[in-house]
């Protein structure tokens, strides 16, 4: 009876509601097709109903009360290809869908974050590369820009120093300016921020502001290239824009995430070997004999004790440099508020003892809906970065990277009593370990970035947004030089303290208006006003004559020597308007205009106009392509426009007297700058055309041609020094960068349990200077340097220009150079060897990466190979280390000098005869020290395992997902030029200099959500 | 909603108006605009101090210029310890030389300061005249140094001087080179102008002396004596030297005091010296002493020149670490020793030489022997040019005089030091520095010196 009743009730329960409301439910889970991780915050929509839901922390969603019928279910999330499927929902039915979203490098329906808004990628007329959180999270690098290397076409990133936290060189689509900055604009959560570094000393390791960011907080990085993409930033868009977006919370229960990783580092590239003591001894004697200073090898006494054999490169090396990082985050929200909060701690030790970086970063992103149409959101991030660095980047006597080659192997590291041998060294270079342990070389950066956004939906299609961004950075630098040994031994120790503050604020007011003229015609308008101001201040003091050792503050200096403060500021004001027209979701045209003023130019030349037009056409949406099943996507796009660059020093339009000098305790005045009232914007006219395609839903790719012509270059025109000035900034000359960018991603295997993707990208860039200013006599004003020509018409920026090495005369052992600098006749007289173009510049012409990822059930393995070709690099200190006798007695030498030297007639050798005093000038500037810079590097190797969620739920400990992984960084490097033993990755200067070696890092990590 | 829209429009209008305000004017907190900032005599004085400050630079009197006068001769050589001064020492300079460029730049920068003072329209007064006179003297000294370094002054078969700059940021900015004689003539005119404009009553100083850290009328007389000696107008050189002596404001340090005058600032035996304080670096001590770079060693020949009792011996020593010969004329290892540009002893020796060259051997000998008499050294029996040059070598050693003393007397430059031998006959093109390539690149009106090829 009871049973019957229940059955009846059940029967009623099933049929009565449907008979009344005819509705059903769609629910399910959204997961990453690659690693099976759930995706919170994805947008699930029943298109026809315009009803949807966001997925909760564990990726699940529910849409209730769905009238029965057939709908298009559409799921979108940043960084993934959109998912669309027809679903049929019967009355009273609950449809359970598990949806796998495919991560997409060139997503089919991806959203592009431009900083001023979001645009569907298919509608975007410009060039953008998006890097998702998967690409950068867990990579053991201290600075996010390092992890971007190879991830985007057109983006070239090079690290100079291996010291954790140091600044990277970042160029987008080549070098577009000779003298103004080539750094892109960085935008975080819609607000342009300070980039580069905030530090007063140039002699020590650099500490970049990118090191203050925590990669785990980042949901997306967009690299904007070309006119249409960067036009909204118009005035500052010439060098490209890097837009960083941090994570937001989403409504639902709180999701906690924890990750940690730990590992060790060693040298990625060892660099040339110095001589051992016995080799040095042999060279020493041979040099003396060859110079006629000793009758025989045995008679030539060298100062070697016959036992000591020190490799000074090893003395200060930390063989167990630890890297570790911990992240905890929580995100969630309610109906009208969401939050994301995180704490991060990172520590990376450098390869030179005592060097390294520590970072603490915390973030709170909070959003609150005041009313149905008003949202207030705030993104706050605070960070503390401590870098212990060293003197590097030049032959400072206290540079540990230089000690390896300059210090003699015959010198002992320790005295008999175990103390450091600081008094018995053969030359002036300082004991590297003593210096590292007894000096302080420290930078501490505190940074707070806060963005407050008020968004008001004035009407259904008019949105007003006001945003205030604050970026506050302070940097403390402390340099303590001990009184016993090193740079300050004479002064009995010295201390320098620098404090620098940079405050940057941006205020944006924006109106977005969208208008559907008809079903086929859509118009979007945007109006923006933006003001920005940057204020910089530094105060510095130094003293010497220390009362004791180990007290790091100026209070313990006996004699103050230096007091200084300085401040400057700059400001910009911009107005921007844009309009976008869309036809049937398949063809789009947009236009942008920006009018901007900049305090770097004189009134009258302050304002510039920048604009772009772009269009795109999604051919695959046309009916005539619908039949071609193999073609999943096809789009053409193109853009044309003018952007600007004003990244020069401040106040350069003004002629100045400097009051910074002093003479005999009195303030001294000197003319410091010859200004130029006519100075104005450098402009870049860009055009691009691109094709994006997808075949069989497996092969996605794109190819882009770009041409960017920079005119009115902000150029330091050299002056006759008789004016008392070296140069004056002027707008002269032009150059272009043109090239091709290509990317391809192939899903070779695509099944539920097995996935294998192979992909890669390539960028080809050609740089050429087309016009330079002229002197009165009609000759071009070129900028030459001793090693290379910075700017010569018809050549790339920074072409190597020097005499060409022709080897060693096998009969005489003398050096040879080509007379004309190219080929043919040779000479052993350096003064007769002409300097000539050596066939390459310091900048790579081809770069990119090859990637592969294999996943089998929960296991995955991925590798990323970075490559860079087409440049040459120059070893600027080789003249000391292959001195052919000139410095043998004073400094150590490269081992190559020993192994391949001329000794008797007939010897075929790379290095001339070693003669004490070495006056044959063989080590003078020539292509002898110029190497091909081409290289390949196994940049990232990752293995991991995602614990199945079924297993985790059975455990019932609240863990929703967990993964464990291994990451190797810079595991293998191949330099094409076998003579190039240094790390081939150098910055745009092309100079191999004494920097800390790059890190090869191995880490293991775990990540869990609960 | 209407109110909100109004508010928004208002906001944008207000924001737009800020374009017209001074929001985009940058502040200048360290510098002042040149054309608005030279108003009175104290501004002019500050610019003169700026000129001294620039003369203190490492590329000029702060090291390089002084070293050139020594390292290119039989007095000293570079041991290449830190790689410095090898090219000047071995006469292997080329047009890319950093030494040529650095010194060329710095001297013309000093001249720019002088010209800003000379060209200023600050209303005239005796004080303004005095400061402008100092500017003329600085301009003359700077060009004299340029001429002797870069002019074809001691090179046979060529007579190109150096560009003589008398304006700032106006007129022809790519000047050409006059002849050596024309350059000397302009130097003479500037010195004459300085002499006329400066009143001794305005000389800085106390207790009957002068403050040698600035250019005084005594310094102008001494510079004129040096100038006339160089151009061979010996009777005029005598007259200027006499004026210095008669001023009574400077004197010769006694044998017992002499050594201590090195390292003590502002002693009464200097006429003009550049003041170095804690904020400067007199790198002469870095390069001369073995505690720092230590590249410049004395030749054994110079070291052995002094008699046993000669107090100047104390300024020359053997470094125990490196067994090299060194001088302690700039003793402060922190680089705060002043650099003497004109010492009273030089004026006495100029006087002696001028007298010798005008056939007054007795008077010349009296003047010459004043120096050894004040140094516990043996005196001379006759004032031959050789003896005068020998005494100049001993007295002014390592102060930057030796090269010019040899060159202006048409002597060959011979140094015999193992591994550092040189033999540069008089008239060789190496006696002039190359014109820096960076200058030739931008100035089509200049041409390279002999022997340095094209650029």
XYZ file of N, CA and C in Angstrom, chain A residues 419-602:
552
model
N 92.363 31.103 6.876
C 91.723 32.368 6.510
C 91.854 32.574 4.994
N 91.038 33.481 4.485
C 91.098 33.749 3.046
C 92.404 34.437 2.690
N 92.975 34.019 1.574
C 94.215 34.627 1.096
C 93.893 35.930 0.377
N 93.836 37.008 1.124
C 93.521 38.292 0.483
C 94.752 39.167 0.321
N 95.837 38.810 0.964
C 97.030 39.659 0.870
C 98.072 39.113 -0.091
N 97.966 37.843 -0.439
C 99.014 37.262 -1.279
C 98.570 37.009 -2.706
N 97.668 37.832 -3.215
C 97.195 37.630 -4.585
C 98.121 38.315 -5.574
N 98.226 37.741 -6.766
C 99.203 38.233 -7.737
C 98.772 39.500 -8.458
N 97.478 39.746 -8.557
C 97.069 40.974 -9.235
C 95.987 41.687 -8.437
N 95.414 42.709 -9.070
C 94.531 43.612 -8.345
C 93.119 43.085 -8.164
N 92.790 41.985 -8.827
C 91.423 41.482 -8.752
C 91.179 40.919 -7.359
N 89.968 41.168 -6.851
C 89.702 40.825 -5.466
C 89.253 39.376 -5.310
N 89.564 38.831 -4.168
C 89.178 37.465 -3.801
C 87.656 37.363 -3.852
N 87.097 36.590 -4.799
C 85.642 36.672 -5.012
C 84.825 36.179 -3.815
N 85.317 35.148 -3.157
C 84.544 34.617 -2.042
C 84.569 35.573 -0.856
N 85.736 36.159 -0.641
C 85.832 37.126 0.455
C 84.889 38.304 0.206
N 84.899 38.762 -1.041
C 84.051 39.904 -1.396
C 82.570 39.559 -1.219
N 82.173 38.387 -1.722
C 80.760 38.021 -1.624
C 80.328 37.867 -0.165
N 81.216 37.318 0.648
C 80.828 37.052 2.033
C 80.930 38.275 2.935
N 81.790 39.203 2.561
C 82.021 40.333 3.461
C 81.436 41.653 2.983
N 80.976 41.696 1.756
C 80.333 42.913 1.276
C 78.824 42.699 1.205
N 78.107 43.778 1.152
C 76.659 43.689 0.953
C 76.321 44.416 -0.335
N 75.507 43.777 -1.137
C 75.110 44.339 -2.423
C 73.632 43.995 -2.567
N 72.790 44.846 -2.057
C 71.411 44.437 -1.838
C 70.411 45.467 -2.342
N 69.347 44.953 -2.921
C 68.228 45.804 -3.325
C 66.957 45.242 -2.715
N 66.118 46.143 -2.238
C 64.818 45.730 -1.708
C 63.745 46.578 -2.338
N 62.877 45.930 -3.055
C 61.798 46.646 -3.717
C 60.475 46.312 -3.057
N 59.776 47.344 -2.639
C 58.404 47.179 -2.162
C 57.500 47.784 -3.220
N 56.456 47.069 -3.541
C 55.590 47.588 -4.592
C 54.128 47.324 -4.240
N 53.329 48.344 -4.413
C 51.889 48.194 -4.250
C 51.231 48.657 -5.539
N 50.456 47.770 -6.128
C 49.701 48.148 -7.321
C 48.228 48.005 -6.967
N 47.500 49.088 -7.115
C 46.080 49.052 -6.783
C 45.262 49.658 -7.911
N 44.257 48.896 -8.345
C 43.354 49.404 -9.379
C 41.943 49.400 -8.837
N 41.295 50.538 -8.917
C 39.900 50.622 -8.496
C 39.055 50.947 -9.719
N 38.044 50.161 -9.933
C 37.221 50.358 -11.128
C 35.749 50.498 -10.735
N 35.142 51.519 -11.269
C 33.699 51.703 -11.079
C 33.054 51.545 -12.446
N 32.161 50.588 -12.523
C 31.505 50.367 -13.815
C 30.011 50.578 -13.653
N 29.477 51.460 -14.480
C 28.042 51.760 -14.402
C 27.405 51.446 -15.748
N 26.448 50.536 -15.723
C 25.700 50.266 -16.945
C 24.585 51.303 -17.030
N 24.892 52.358 -17.734
C 23.962 53.483 -17.792
C 22.660 53.051 -18.438
N 22.776 52.340 -19.488
C 21.599 51.729 -20.093
C 22.054 50.394 -20.646
N 21.160 49.724 -21.303
C 21.493 48.387 -21.756
C 22.726 48.376 -22.643
N 22.908 49.433 -23.408
C 24.041 49.417 -24.323
C 25.029 50.567 -24.114
N 24.938 51.223 -22.988
C 25.921 52.265 -22.681
C 26.556 51.965 -21.327
N 27.860 51.798 -21.335
C 28.576 51.495 -20.091
C 29.617 52.575 -19.834
N 29.579 53.065 -18.617
C 30.603 54.038 -18.221
C 31.555 53.349 -17.249
N 32.839 53.518 -17.477
C 33.829 52.930 -16.587
C 34.829 53.992 -16.176
N 35.086 54.078 -14.898
C 36.136 54.971 -14.427
C 37.112 54.131 -13.636
N 38.380 54.322 -13.917
C 39.367 53.448 -13.321
C 40.533 54.284 -12.822
N 40.950 54.010 -11.594
C 42.112 54.695 -11.046
C 43.166 53.634 -10.721
N 44.308 53.781 -11.318
C 45.383 52.822 -11.073
C 46.542 53.493 -10.372
N 47.025 52.870 -9.317
C 48.164 53.421 -8.581
C 49.267 52.378 -8.575
N 50.464 52.806 -8.879
C 51.604 51.894 -8.872
C 52.694 52.575 -8.048
N 52.933 52.055 -6.879
C 53.853 52.703 -5.949
C 55.020 51.750 -5.692
N 56.201 52.222 -5.999
C 57.384 51.378 -5.858
C 58.429 52.103 -5.020
N 59.003 51.413 -4.067
C 60.184 51.980 -3.417
C 61.306 50.965 -3.540
N 62.491 51.457 -3.635
C 63.640 50.573 -3.739
C 64.743 51.083 -2.828
N 65.192 50.214 -1.960
C 66.322 50.557 -1.095
C 67.528 49.798 -1.605
N 68.615 50.501 -1.764
C 69.837 49.830 -2.169
C 70.880 50.041 -1.097
N 71.570 48.988 -0.792
C 72.646 49.110 0.182
C 73.894 48.458 -0.360
N 74.970 49.218 -0.370
C 76.257 48.698 -0.816
C 77.259 48.912 0.306
N 77.670 47.814 0.869
C 78.624 47.869 1.968
C 79.915 47.236 1.474
N 81.001 47.988 1.479
C 82.303 47.479 1.067
C 83.188 47.384 2.295
N 83.658 46.195 2.571
C 84.420 45.980 3.797
C 85.757 46.722 3.765
N 86.301 47.036 4.930
C 87.533 47.845 4.985
C 88.816 47.045 4.746
N 88.718 45.720 4.688
C 89.945 44.930 4.644
C 90.434 44.598 3.250
N 89.509 44.374 2.330
C 89.914 43.885 1.014
C 88.855 44.310 0.011
N 89.306 44.834 -1.112
C 88.347 45.200 -2.141
C 88.347 46.691 -2.428
N 87.268 47.127 -3.060
C 87.193 48.493 -3.569
C 87.386 49.561 -2.509
N 86.992 49.260 -1.286
C 87.026 50.304 -0.266
C 88.120 50.075 0.767
N 89.079 49.196 0.445
C 90.143 48.942 1.422
C 90.927 50.216 1.703
N 91.161 51.005 0.655
C 91.923 52.236 0.819
C 91.181 53.236 1.702
N 89.854 53.275 1.536
C 89.058 54.230 2.309
C 88.694 53.670 3.678
N 89.228 52.502 4.001
C 88.881 51.836 5.253
C 87.387 51.512 5.312
N 86.887 51.041 4.189
C 85.495 50.620 4.132
C 84.568 51.737 3.692
N 83.503 51.391 2.995
C 82.541 52.429 2.612
C 81.137 51.842 2.586
N 80.176 52.706 2.741
C 78.765 52.314 2.711
C 78.014 53.327 1.846
N 77.194 52.819 0.943
C 76.318 53.702 0.164
C 74.887 53.236 0.362
N 74.021 54.170 0.646
C 72.602 53.879 0.817
C 71.811 54.712 -0.169
N 70.981 54.051 -0.979
C 70.144 54.773 -1.926
C 68.686 54.416 -1.649
N 67.858 55.393 -1.683
C 66.424 55.146 -1.552
C 65.741 55.803 -2.744
N 64.922 55.046 -3.431
C 64.260 55.557 -4.621
C 62.776 55.259 -4.527
N 61.992 56.229 -4.936
C 60.542 56.051 -4.881
C 59.969 56.420 -6.235
N 59.102 55.599 -6.733
C 58.422 55.932 -7.980
C 56.930 55.763 -7.785
N 56.214 56.815 -8.091
C 54.764 56.756 -7.954
C 54.136 57.094 -9.294
N 53.301 56.192 -9.746
C 52.686 56.366 -11.051
C 51.184 56.224 -10.875
N 50.452 57.225 -11.331
C 48.995 57.070 -11.282
C 48.374 57.269 -12.655
N 47.286 56.559 -12.856
C 46.567 56.636 -14.121
C 45.096 56.772 -13.802
N 44.454 57.677 -14.500
C 43.009 57.795 -14.325
C 42.358 57.701 -15.691
N 41.459 56.735 -15.817
C 40.785 56.523 -17.097
C 39.286 56.695 -16.919
N 38.674 57.359 -17.887
C 37.214 57.423 -17.943
C 36.788 56.975 -19.324
N 35.848 56.068 -19.346
C 35.565 55.402 -20.611
C 34.061 55.224 -20.786
N 33.623 55.431 -22.003
C 32.228 55.151 -22.360
C 32.216 54.105 -23.463
N 31.446 53.037 -23.243
C 31.275 52.030 -24.283
C 29.808 52.034 -24.701
N 29.611 52.137 -25.969
C 28.236 52.178 -26.478
C 28.108 51.175 -27.610
N 27.147 50.317 -27.496
C 26.969 49.365 -28.595
C 25.577 49.536 -29.176
N 25.488 49.359 -30.447
C 24.254 49.651 -31.166
C 24.028 48.568 -32.214
N 22.929 47.875 -32.065
C 22.576 46.910 -33.093
C 21.642 47.591 -34.069
N 22.151 47.917 -35.226
C 21.328 48.612 -36.215
C 20.253 47.667 -36.724
N 20.679 46.461 -37.015
C 19.741 45.405 -37.366
C 20.432 44.096 -37.029
N 19.823 43.003 -37.321
C 20.427 41.714 -36.986
C 21.776 41.551 -37.659
N 21.941 42.160 -38.797
C 23.169 41.989 -39.553
C 24.221 43.040 -39.266
N 23.830 44.135 -38.708
C 24.768 45.258 -38.558
C 24.918 45.645 -37.102
N 26.142 45.589 -36.661
C 26.428 45.883 -35.257
C 27.487 46.985 -35.192
N 27.263 47.981 -34.325
C 28.247 49.055 -34.163
C 28.637 49.169 -32.695
N 29.925 49.300 -32.443
C 30.415 49.522 -31.080
C 31.267 50.781 -31.053
N 30.984 51.612 -30.085
C 31.765 52.852 -29.946
C 32.467 52.867 -28.603
N 33.602 53.497 -28.592
C 34.333 53.636 -27.340
C 34.907 55.052 -27.293
N 34.815 55.671 -26.119
C 35.358 57.015 -25.928
C 36.154 56.985 -24.633
N 37.375 57.474 -24.681
C 38.219 57.326 -23.501
C 39.021 58.595 -23.252
N 39.138 58.908 -21.981
C 40.054 59.962 -21.578
C 40.993 59.337 -20.567
N 42.275 59.620 -20.702
C 43.241 58.988 -19.806
C 44.342 59.976 -19.434
N 44.567 60.128 -18.157
C 45.658 60.990 -17.683
C 46.601 60.120 -16.870
N 47.886 60.387 -17.025
C 48.866 59.599 -16.293
C 49.992 60.503 -15.832
N 50.469 60.237 -14.643
C 51.595 61.014 -14.158
C 52.543 60.104 -13.397
N 53.821 60.374 -13.566
C 54.842 59.575 -12.893
C 55.750 60.514 -12.120
N 55.976 60.166 -10.869
C 56.855 60.996 -10.043
C 57.954 60.117 -9.472
N 59.169 60.575 -9.661
C 60.336 59.804 -9.256
C 61.151 60.630 -8.276
N 61.646 59.961 -7.265
C 62.455 60.676 -6.283
C 63.525 59.739 -5.753
N 64.705 60.230 -5.598
C 65.746 59.403 -5.002
C 66.580 60.236 -4.044
N 67.002 59.602 -2.973
C 67.926 60.258 -2.054
C 69.041 59.272 -1.764
N 70.253 59.783 -1.784
C 71.405 58.896 -1.708
C 72.449 59.501 -0.788
N 73.130 58.640 -0.084
C 74.204 59.119 0.779
C 75.261 58.038 0.888
N 76.465 58.455 1.148
C 77.546 57.495 1.298
C 78.542 58.015 2.315
N 79.263 57.086 2.901
C 80.301 57.461 3.853
C 81.396 56.424 3.815
N 82.527 56.769 4.397
C 83.624 55.817 4.431
C 84.328 55.902 5.774
N 85.369 55.105 5.894
C 86.116 55.017 7.145
C 85.243 54.410 8.236
N 85.115 53.112 8.195
C 84.207 52.419 9.093
C 84.835 52.197 10.463
N 84.003 52.371 11.461
C 84.482 52.190 12.824
C 84.764 50.715 13.102
N 83.984 49.842 12.500
C 84.177 48.413 12.702
C 83.643 47.697 11.479
N 83.760 46.389 11.440
C 83.199 45.657 10.307
C 81.833 45.107 10.688
N 81.021 44.866 9.671
C 79.765 44.168 9.888
C 78.591 45.052 10.265
N 78.813 46.331 10.485
C 77.677 47.214 10.747
C 77.317 47.892 9.431
N 76.135 47.621 8.899
C 75.852 48.010 7.523
C 75.308 49.424 7.343
N 75.106 50.176 8.408
C 74.451 51.467 8.232
C 75.427 52.638 8.301
N 74.998 53.738 7.711
C 75.853 54.914 7.609
C 76.255 55.464 8.973
N 75.475 55.127 9.987
C 75.781 55.627 11.324
C 77.188 55.252 11.758
N 77.712 54.133 11.234
C 79.040 53.714 11.684
C 80.157 54.144 10.743
N 79.867 55.098 9.834
C 80.946 55.616 8.994
C 81.547 56.843 9.655
N 82.859 56.934 9.562
C 83.538 58.050 10.200
C 83.493 59.311 9.376
N 83.293 59.145 8.071
C 83.433 60.310 7.205
C 82.369 60.282 6.122
N 81.410 61.187 6.180
C 80.416 61.231 5.103
C 81.058 61.743 3.821
N 80.744 61.142 2.703
C 81.379 61.564 1.450
C 80.399 62.011 0.389
N 79.131 61.685 0.552
C 78.241 61.910 -0.574
C 76.825 62.120 -0.068
N 76.204 63.153 -0.539
C 74.791 63.366 -0.233
C 74.131 63.903 -1.482
N 72.977 63.363 -1.815
C 72.387 63.681 -3.109
C 70.904 63.389 -3.072
N 70.148 64.227 -3.683
C 68.753 63.855 -3.931
C 68.350 64.391 -5.288
N 67.334 63.786 -5.848
C 66.949 64.103 -7.217
C 65.481 63.751 -7.391
N 64.778 64.533 -8.171
C 63.399 64.165 -8.478
C 63.057 64.574 -9.892
N 62.152 63.870 -10.483
C 61.624 64.309 -11.779
C 60.202 63.782 -11.930
N 59.553 64.238 -12.962
C 58.207 63.748 -13.226
C 57.893 63.862 -14.703
N 56.923 63.106 -15.124
C 56.391 63.244 -16.485
C 54.903 62.964 -16.448
N 54.226 63.466 -17.445
C 52.782 63.232 -17.478
C 52.308 63.138 -18.919
N 51.214 62.435 -19.087
C 50.606 62.340 -20.411
C 49.108 62.525 -20.258
N 48.501 62.975 -21.321
C 47.053 63.149 -21.331
C 46.577 62.684 -22.699
N 45.632 61.778 -22.715
C 45.203 61.229 -23.996
C 43.700 61.166 -24.121
N 43.242 61.272 -25.356
C 41.821 61.118 -25.672
C 41.717 60.124 -26.806
N 40.842 59.171 -26.642
C 40.776 58.124 -27.650
C 39.336 57.830 -27.995
N 39.111 57.615 -29.256
C 37.785 57.206 -29.682
C 37.926 56.066 -30.680
N 37.012 55.106 -30.598
C 37.099 54.043 -31.593
C 35.694 53.592 -31.973
N 35.602 53.067 -33.153
C 34.325 52.566 -33.626
C 34.577 51.235 -34.331
N 33.682 50.306 -34.081
C 33.817 48.997 -34.724
C 32.492 48.647 -35.374
N 32.579 48.214 -36.591
C 31.381 47.809 -37.306
C 31.470 46.316 -37.610
N 30.404 45.600 -37.307
C 30.408 44.167 -37.578
C 29.234 43.785 -38.443
N 29.526 42.934 -39.394
C 28.474 42.462 -40.286
C 28.295 40.963 -40.098
N 27.160 40.581 -39.618
C 26.783 39.169 -39.486
C 27.811 38.319 -38.751
N 28.470 38.879 -37.807
C 29.471 38.131 -37.046
C 30.580 37.543 -37.909
N 30.730 38.038 -39.132
C 31.804 37.453 -39.925
C 32.711 38.487 -40.575
N 32.296 39.700 -40.642
C 33.188 40.719 -41.197
C 33.178 41.927 -40.261
N 34.341 42.452 -40.007
C 34.451 43.559 -39.053
C 35.426 44.604 -39.574
N 35.076 45.841 -39.306
C 35.993 46.935 -39.630
C 36.076 47.811 -38.391
N 37.261 48.202 -38.017
C 37.312 49.137 -36.901
C 38.293 50.270 -37.173
N 38.064 51.340 -36.477
C 38.937 52.498 -36.608
C 39.155 53.095 -35.229
N 40.372 53.561 -35.001
C 40.716 54.113 -33.691
C 41.489 55.411 -33.905
N 41.204 56.378 -33.061
C 41.945 57.621 -33.132
C 42.342 58.017 -31.717
N 43.583 58.389 -31.555
C 44.016 58.824 -30.227
C 44.819 60.120 -30.364
N 44.524 61.039 -29.477
C 45.194 62.338 -29.473
C 45.872 62.432 -28.125
N 47.172 62.591 -28.130
C 47.871 62.510 -26.849
C 48.947 63.577 -26.699
N 49.030 64.114 -25.497
C 50.074 65.082 -25.173
C 51.045 64.479 -24.182
N 52.312 64.899 -24.290
C 53.338 64.314 -23.437
C 54.279 65.411 -22.958
N 54.572 65.388 -21.670
C 55.391 66.449 -21.082
C 56.841 66.415 -21.538
N 57.217 65.386 -22.282
C 58.606 65.320 -22.738
C 58.898 66.313 -23.869
N 57.836 66.894 -24.440
C 58.051 67.791 -25.567
C 57.630 69.207 -25.213
N 58.178 70.156 -25.962
C 57.903 71.562 -25.700
C 56.448 71.883 -26.030
